[in-house]
CSV table of C-alpha atoms in Angstrom, one decimal:
chain,number,residue,atom,x,y,z
A,194,MET,CA,44.9,-47.5,22.8
A,195,GLU,CA,41.8,-49.3,22.6
A,196,MET,CA,38.5,-47.7,21.1
A,197,ILE,CA,35.1,-49.7,20.6
A,198,ILE,CA,33.4,-46.9,19.2
A,199,ARG,CA,35.0,-45.4,16.2
A,200,PRO,CA,33.1,-42.6,14.1
A,201,ARG,CA,35.6,-42.3,11.4
A,202,ARG,CA,34.8,-46.2,10.2
A,203,LEU,CA,31.6,-45.0,8.6
A,204,ARG,CA,33.6,-42.0,6.5
A,205,ASN,CA,36.3,-44.5,4.9
A,206,GLY,CA,35.3,-44.8,1.2
A,207,VAL,CA,32.5,-42.5,-0.8
A,208,ASN,CA,30.2,-45.6,-1.3
A,209,LEU,CA,29.9,-46.0,2.7
A,210,ARG,CA,29.9,-42.2,3.1
A,211,LYS,CA,26.6,-42.1,1.0
A,212,MET,CA,25.0,-45.1,2.2
A,213,VAL,CA,25.0,-43.9,5.9
A,214,ARG,CA,24.3,-40.0,5.2
A,215,GLU,CA,21.7,-38.2,7.2
A,216,THR,CA,20.8,-35.8,4.7
A,217,ARG,CA,19.3,-36.5,1.4
A,218,MET,CA,18.3,-34.3,-1.5
A,219,ASP,CA,17.0,-35.0,-4.9
A,220,LYS,CA,16.1,-32.6,-8.0
A,221,SER,CA,12.4,-32.8,-7.8
A,222,SER,CA,12.9,-30.6,-4.6
A,223,LEU,CA,14.5,-27.7,-6.6
A,224,ILE,CA,12.5,-24.7,-7.9
A,225,TYR,CA,14.5,-22.2,-10.2
A,226,PRO,CA,13.0,-18.4,-9.9
A,227,MET,CA,13.1,-16.6,-13.3
A,228,PHE,CA,12.8,-13.0,-14.3
A,229,VAL,CA,10.2,-12.7,-17.7
A,230,LYS,CA,10.1,-8.9,-19.3
A,231,GLU,CA,7.9,-7.3,-21.6
A,232,GLY,CA,9.6,-6.9,-25.1
A,233,THR,CA,11.0,-9.6,-27.6
A,234,GLY,CA,14.1,-11.2,-28.4
A,235,ILE,CA,15.5,-10.1,-24.7
A,236,ARG,CA,18.0,-12.1,-23.0
A,237,GLU,CA,19.4,-9.6,-20.6
A,238,GLU,CA,22.4,-10.4,-17.9
A,239,ILE,CA,21.4,-9.0,-14.6
A,240,PRO,CA,24.6,-6.6,-13.7
A,241,THR,CA,24.3,-7.9,-9.9
A,242,MET,CA,23.7,-11.6,-10.6
A,243,PRO,CA,26.4,-12.3,-13.1
A,244,GLY,CA,25.0,-15.7,-15.1
A,245,GLN,CA,21.2,-14.8,-14.3
A,246,PHE,CA,19.1,-13.2,-17.0
A,247,ARG,CA,15.8,-11.4,-17.8
A,248,TYR,CA,13.9,-13.1,-20.6
A,249,SER,CA,10.9,-12.2,-22.5
A,250,VAL,CA,8.4,-14.8,-23.4
A,251,ASP,CA,9.4,-15.9,-26.7
A,252,GLN,CA,13.1,-16.6,-25.1
A,253,MET,CA,12.2,-17.7,-22.1
A,254,PRO,CA,11.7,-21.7,-23.6
A,255,TYR,CA,15.0,-21.8,-24.4
A,256,ALA,CA,16.0,-21.5,-20.8
A,257,LEU,CA,13.3,-23.5,-19.5
A,258,GLU,CA,14.2,-26.5,-21.7
A,259,ASP,CA,17.7,-25.9,-19.9
A,260,LEU,CA,16.1,-26.5,-16.9
A,261,LEU,CA,14.2,-29.5,-17.8
A,262,LYS,CA,17.4,-31.1,-19.4
A,263,ALA,CA,19.2,-30.6,-16.3
A,264,GLY,CA,16.1,-32.2,-14.4
A,265,VAL,CA,14.5,-29.3,-13.0
A,266,GLY,CA,11.2,-29.1,-13.1
A,267,SER,CA,9.9,-26.2,-11.1
A,268,VAL,CA,10.1,-22.9,-11.9
A,269,MET,CA,8.7,-19.5,-9.9
A,270,PHE,CA,8.1,-16.6,-12.3
A,271,PHE,CA,8.7,-13.0,-11.2
A,272,GLY,CA,7.0,-10.5,-14.0
A,273,ILE,CA,8.7,-7.3,-14.7
A,274,PRO,CA,6.3,-4.8,-16.8
A,275,ASP,CA,6.3,-1.8,-18.8
A,276,HIS,CA,3.8,-0.2,-16.9
A,277,LYS,CA,3.5,0.5,-13.2
A,278,ASP,CA,0.7,2.4,-11.3
A,279,SER,CA,0.0,3.2,-7.8
A,280,HIS,CA,-2.8,-0.2,-7.6
A,281,GLY,CA,0.3,-2.6,-9.5
A,282,SER,CA,-2.6,-3.4,-12.0
A,283,GLY,CA,-0.3,-5.2,-14.1
A,284,ALA,CA,0.3,-8.1,-11.6
A,285,TYR,CA,-3.6,-8.8,-12.4
A,286,ALA,CA,-4.0,-8.3,-15.9
A,287,GLU,CA,-5.2,-10.5,-18.1
A,288,ASP,CA,-2.4,-9.8,-20.6
A,289,GLY,CA,0.2,-8.8,-17.7
A,290,ILE,CA,3.7,-10.0,-18.3
A,291,VAL,CA,3.6,-12.9,-15.8
A,292,GLN,CA,0.4,-14.3,-17.2
A,293,LYS,CA,1.8,-14.4,-20.8
A,294,ALA,CA,4.6,-16.3,-19.3
A,295,PHE,CA,2.6,-18.9,-17.8
A,296,ARG,CA,0.4,-19.5,-20.8
A,297,GLU,CA,3.8,-19.5,-22.8
A,298,ALA,CA,5.5,-22.2,-20.5
A,299,LYS,CA,2.5,-24.3,-20.3
A,300,LYS,CA,1.9,-24.5,-23.8
A,301,ARG,CA,5.6,-25.6,-24.3
A,302,PHE,CA,6.3,-27.4,-21.5
A,303,PRO,CA,3.1,-29.1,-20.1
A,304,ASP,CA,4.7,-30.9,-17.4
A,305,LEU,CA,6.6,-28.1,-16.2
A,306,TYR,CA,5.6,-27.3,-12.7
A,307,CYS,CA,4.7,-23.4,-12.8
A,308,ILE,CA,4.4,-21.3,-9.4
A,309,GLY,CA,3.6,-17.5,-9.1
A,310,ASP,CA,5.0,-15.1,-6.8
A,311,VAL,CA,1.8,-13.0,-5.5
A,312,CYS,CA,3.2,-9.5,-4.6
A,313,MET,CA,2.8,-6.2,-5.7
A,314,CYS,CA,6.1,-4.4,-5.3
A,315,GLU,CA,7.4,-5.4,-9.1
A,316,TYR,CA,4.0,-3.3,-10.4
A,317,THR,CA,3.6,-0.5,-8.2
A,318,SER,CA,4.9,2.7,-8.8
A,319,HIS,CA,6.2,3.0,-5.3
A,320,GLY,CA,7.9,-0.3,-5.2
A,321,HIS,CA,6.0,-1.4,-2.0
A,322,CYS,CA,3.9,-4.9,-1.6
A,323,GLY,CA,0.6,-3.0,-0.9
A,324,ILE,CA,-1.9,-0.4,-1.5
A,325,LEU,CA,-0.7,2.9,0.5
A,326,ARG,CA,-2.5,5.2,2.5
A,327,GLY,CA,-0.7,8.2,2.5
A,328,GLU,CA,3.1,6.7,2.9
A,329,TYR,CA,1.5,3.6,5.2
A,330,VAL,CA,0.9,0.1,3.6
A,331,ASP,CA,-2.7,-0.5,4.3
A,332,ASN,CA,-2.8,-4.4,5.2
A,333,ASP,CA,-6.6,-5.0,4.8
A,334,GLN,CA,-7.1,-2.8,1.6
A,335,THR,CA,-4.2,-4.9,0.2
A,336,LEU,CA,-5.8,-8.4,0.6
A,337,SER,CA,-8.3,-8.1,-2.0
A,338,TYR,CA,-5.9,-7.3,-4.6
A,339,LEU,CA,-3.7,-10.0,-3.7
A,340,ALA,CA,-6.7,-12.5,-3.7
A,341,ARG,CA,-7.1,-11.2,-7.5
A,342,ILE,CA,-3.2,-11.3,-8.4
A,343,ALA,CA,-3.4,-15.2,-7.4
A,344,LEU,CA,-6.7,-15.9,-9.3
A,345,SER,CA,-5.3,-14.4,-12.4
A,346,GLN,CA,-2.3,-16.1,-12.5
A,347,VAL,CA,-4.1,-20.0,-11.8
A,348,GLN,CA,-6.3,-18.9,-14.5
A,349,ALA,CA,-3.5,-18.2,-16.8
A,350,GLY,CA,-1.9,-21.8,-15.8
A,351,ALA,CA,0.0,-21.2,-12.6
A,352,ASP,CA,0.2,-24.7,-10.7
A,353,MET,CA,0.8,-23.1,-7.4
A,354,VAL,CA,1.0,-19.7,-5.9
A,355,ALA,CA,3.2,-18.0,-3.5
A,356,PRO,CA,2.2,-15.1,-1.5
A,357,SER,CA,5.7,-12.9,-0.7
A,358,ASP,CA,4.1,-9.6,0.3
A,359,MET,CA,3.9,-10.4,4.3
A,360,MET,CA,0.3,-8.7,4.7
A,361,ASP,CA,-1.7,-10.3,7.5
A,362,GLY,CA,-4.4,-12.6,6.3
A,363,ARG,CA,-3.6,-13.0,2.7
A,364,VAL,CA,-3.3,-16.5,2.8
A,365,GLU,CA,-7.0,-17.0,3.9
A,366,ALA,CA,-7.8,-14.2,1.4
A,367,ILE,CA,-6.2,-16.0,-1.2
A,368,ARG,CA,-7.4,-19.6,-0.1
A,369,THR,CA,-11.1,-17.9,-0.2
A,370,MET,CA,-10.9,-16.2,-3.4
A,371,LEU,CA,-9.4,-19.5,-5.4
A,372,ASP,CA,-11.8,-22.0,-3.6
A,373,GLU,CA,-15.1,-19.7,-4.7
A,374,ASN,CA,-13.8,-19.4,-8.3
A,375,GLY,CA,-13.2,-23.5,-8.4
A,376,TYR,CA,-9.7,-23.8,-7.5
A,377,GLY,CA,-9.5,-25.4,-4.2
A,378,GLU,CA,-7.1,-28.1,-5.6
A,379,THR,CA,-4.2,-25.2,-6.2
A,380,PRO,CA,-1.9,-25.0,-3.3
A,381,ILE,CA,-0.4,-22.2,-2.2
A,382,MET,CA,3.1,-22.1,-0.4
A,383,SER,CA,3.5,-18.9,1.6
A,384,TYR,CA,6.4,-16.8,2.2
A,385,ALA,CA,5.5,-17.0,6.0
A,386,VAL,CA,8.7,-16.3,7.7
A,387,LYS,CA,10.1,-13.2,5.5
A,388,TYR,CA,12.7,-11.3,7.1
A,389,ALA,CA,13.4,-7.7,6.1
A,390,SER,CA,16.8,-8.5,4.6
A,391,ALA,CA,20.0,-6.7,3.0
A,392,PHE,CA,20.5,-10.0,1.2
A,393,TYR,CA,17.4,-8.8,-1.4
A,394,GLY,CA,19.4,-6.1,-2.8
A,395,PRO,CA,20.5,-7.9,-6.1
A,396,PHE,CA,16.8,-9.1,-6.4
A,397,ARG,CA,15.6,-5.5,-6.5
A,398,ASP,CA,18.0,-4.7,-8.9
A,399,ALA,CA,17.1,-7.6,-11.4
A,400,ALA,CA,13.4,-7.0,-10.7
A,401,GLY,CA,13.3,-3.1,-10.3
A,402,SER,CA,11.2,-3.5,-7.2
A,403,ALA,CA,13.1,-1.2,-4.8
A,404,PRO,CA,10.8,1.1,-2.8
A,405,ALA,CA,10.7,4.7,-3.8
A,406,PHE,CA,10.6,5.6,-0.2
A,407,GLY,CA,11.1,4.3,3.0
A,408,ASP,CA,11.7,0.4,3.7
A,409,ARG,CA,9.5,-2.6,4.1
A,410,LYS,CA,10.0,-3.3,7.9
A,411,SER,CA,6.8,-2.3,8.7
A,412,TYR,CA,5.4,-5.6,7.2
A,413,GLN,CA,8.7,-7.9,6.5
A,414,MET,CA,9.9,-9.2,10.1
A,415,ASP,CA,12.7,-8.3,12.2
A,416,TYR,CA,16.0,-10.2,11.8
A,417,HIS,CA,16.4,-10.4,15.5
A,418,ASN,CA,13.1,-12.6,15.9
A,419,VAL,CA,12.6,-16.4,16.2
A,420,ARG,CA,9.9,-16.9,18.1
A,421,GLU,CA,7.8,-14.4,16.0
A,422,ALA,CA,8.6,-16.6,13.1
A,423,VAL,CA,6.9,-19.5,14.7
A,424,LYS,CA,3.7,-17.2,15.3
A,425,GLU,CA,3.8,-16.1,11.5
A,426,ALA,CA,4.4,-19.6,10.2
A,427,MET,CA,1.5,-21.1,12.5
A,428,LEU,CA,-1.0,-18.1,11.6
A,429,ASP,CA,-0.4,-19.0,7.9
A,430,ALA,CA,-0.9,-22.6,8.3
A,431,GLY,CA,-4.0,-21.9,10.1
A,432,GLU,CA,-5.1,-19.8,7.3
A,433,GLY,CA,-4.8,-23.1,5.0
A,434,ALA,CA,-1.0,-22.4,3.3
A,435,ASP,CA,0.1,-26.0,2.1
A,436,ILE,CA,3.7,-25.0,2.4
A,437,LEU,CA,5.7,-22.5,4.8
A,438,MET,CA,8.8,-21.1,3.3
A,439,VAL,CA,11.4,-19.4,5.0
A,440,LYS,CA,13.8,-16.4,3.2
A,441,PRO,CA,16.3,-15.8,3.2
A,442,ALA,CA,18.0,-19.1,3.7
A,443,MET,CA,21.6,-18.7,4.7
A,444,SER,CA,21.7,-16.8,7.5
A,445,TYR,CA,18.4,-18.6,9.0
A,446,LEU,CA,19.0,-21.9,9.2
A,447,ASP,CA,18.2,-21.9,13.1
A,448,VAL,CA,14.5,-20.2,11.9
A,449,ILE,CA,13.9,-23.5,9.2
A,450,SER,CA,14.7,-25.7,12.1
A,451,ARG,CA,12.6,-23.8,14.5
A,452,VAL,CA,9.4,-24.2,11.8
A,453,LYS,CA,10.2,-27.7,11.1
A,454,GLU,CA,9.6,-28.6,14.7
A,455,VAL,CA,6.0,-26.8,15.1
A,456,THR,CA,4.2,-28.1,12.1
A,457,ASP,CA,4.4,-31.0,9.7
A,458,LEU,CA,3.8,-29.1,6.6
A,459,PRO,CA,6.6,-29.2,4.0
A,460,ILE,CA,9.1,-26.3,4.6
A,461,ALA,CA,10.5,-24.5,2.1
A,462,ALA,CA,13.6,-22.0,1.7
A,463,TYR,CA,14.7,-19.3,-0.4
A,464,SER,CA,18.3,-18.9,-1.3
A,465,VAL,CA,18.2,-15.2,-2.2
A,466,SER,CA,19.8,-12.9,-4.5
A,467,GLY,CA,22.3,-11.6,-2.1
A,468,GLU,CA,23.1,-15.2,-1.3
A,469,TYR,CA,24.1,-15.8,-4.9
A,470,ALA,CA,25.8,-12.7,-5.5
A,471,MET,CA,28.2,-13.2,-2.7
A,472,ILE,CA,29.0,-16.9,-4.0
A,473,LYS,CA,29.4,-15.6,-7.3
A,474,ALA,CA,31.7,-12.7,-6.1
A,475,GLY,CA,33.9,-14.8,-3.8
A,476,ALA,CA,34.2,-17.3,-6.8
A,477,ALA,CA,35.3,-14.4,-9.0
A,478,LEU,CA,38.0,-13.1,-6.9
A,479,GLY,CA,39.3,-16.5,-6.6
A,480,TYR,CA,38.6,-16.8,-2.6
A,481,VAL,CA,36.2,-19.6,-2.8
A,482,ASP,CA,35.7,-22.6,-4.8
A,483,GLU,CA,32.3,-22.0,-6.4
A,484,ALA,CA,31.0,-25.5,-6.7
A,485,SER,CA,31.8,-26.8,-3.4
A,486,ILE,CA,30.2,-23.5,-1.5
A,487,ILE,CA,26.9,-24.1,-3.6
A,488,CYS,CA,27.1,-27.7,-2.6
A,489,GLU,CA,27.9,-26.7,1.0
A,490,THR,CA,25.4,-24.0,1.4
A,491,ALA,CA,22.7,-26.0,-0.2
A,492,ALA,CA,23.3,-29.0,2.1
A,493,GLY,CA,23.2,-27.1,5.0
A,494,ALA,CA,19.7,-25.9,4.0
A,495,TYR,CA,18.2,-29.6,3.9
A,496,ARG,CA,19.9,-30.4,7.2
A,497,ALA,CA,17.9,-27.6,8.8
A,498,GLY,CA,15.2,-29.2,7.8
A,499,VAL,CA,14.1,-27.6,4.3
A,500,ASP,CA,12.0,-29.9,1.9
A,501,ILE,CA,12.3,-27.6,-1.0
A,502,TYR,CA,14.8,-25.0,-2.1
A,503,LEU,CA,14.1,-22.2,-4.3
A,504,THR,CA,17.9,-21.1,-5.8
A,505,TYR,CA,19.7,-19.5,-8.5
A,506,PHE,CA,21.9,-22.3,-8.8
A,507,ALA,CA,19.3,-25.1,-9.3
A,508,LYS,CA,20.6,-26.3,-12.7
A,509,GLU,CA,24.2,-26.3,-11.1
A,510,ILE,CA,22.7,-28.0,-8.2
A,511,ALA,CA,21.3,-30.6,-10.2
A,512,GLY,CA,24.3,-31.4,-12.0
A,513,TYR,CA,26.5,-31.8,-8.8
A,514,MET,CA,23.9,-34.1,-7.5
A,515,ASP,CA,24.2,-36.4,-11.3
A,516,GLU,CA,28.2,-36.1,-10.5
A,517,GLY,CA,27.4,-37.6,-6.5
A,518,ARG,CA,29.3,-34.0,-5.5
A,519,ILE,CA,25.9,-33.7,-3.6
A,520,GLY,CA,22.4,-35.5,-2.9
């Protein structure tokens, strides 16, 4: 049997496989999501996310140092306040928990790239992502609050802000607020395509952000839709977003690819808490090899078109890159 074209020739040996690899990954594209809470001396494991912790600001630097040693230089902070109210005032307070985290992180690690999640759900007594009118989230009334949150985070030291609320028009509101206050160079990474997903369950436990009533389907997207994802992405791009995010990652690789096709902006994807919990649970039961699954799911996101990857496995992935297992 004579065959001129043999694809297997390029699979013969690890050096050759790496040489012809189509999808390449780098530690600089990794972002680690971190939970910070009020108090001191706290390093509290999250029951639904084994291996992940809530940190008080005084304990947070130890975890940040470990990340930096691994080569992960970017962190997104999520605040867990002691006090919540109907307007989420802790989200934009000068002495709010996430503002404290930014100041401490920048003081201890000036080169760490710090990103603020701009939303209200962790800070509102009702757990929704905006201001309520009855039991309905009032889109337009919420915009000024989101802009105020973003400004407070940047003033506290955030290098980038990432609105995750899914209100229409929030990118423009935030861009205007930042520009008017002298922060025209601060980029916005918009959660442009955020689905109403069951994969968020462990996060809501971690951050205490489950809605007190109803759900978020009136503002987060229906997971049946992909053309709507393109519309949302292009609207945010038109409002001044610098980076577009798709969330979650694992079940939305087709969406990542579609959004990648229609824009020249960098694309981020968030490998969310449910994805993390599933991998950890499967590995704990001995059903899957944890390291192999982490590497394969990450490579799948990058192969689909991701430029930036938010993941609770950031430190592990950085280590696997050093080992040559992925990258």
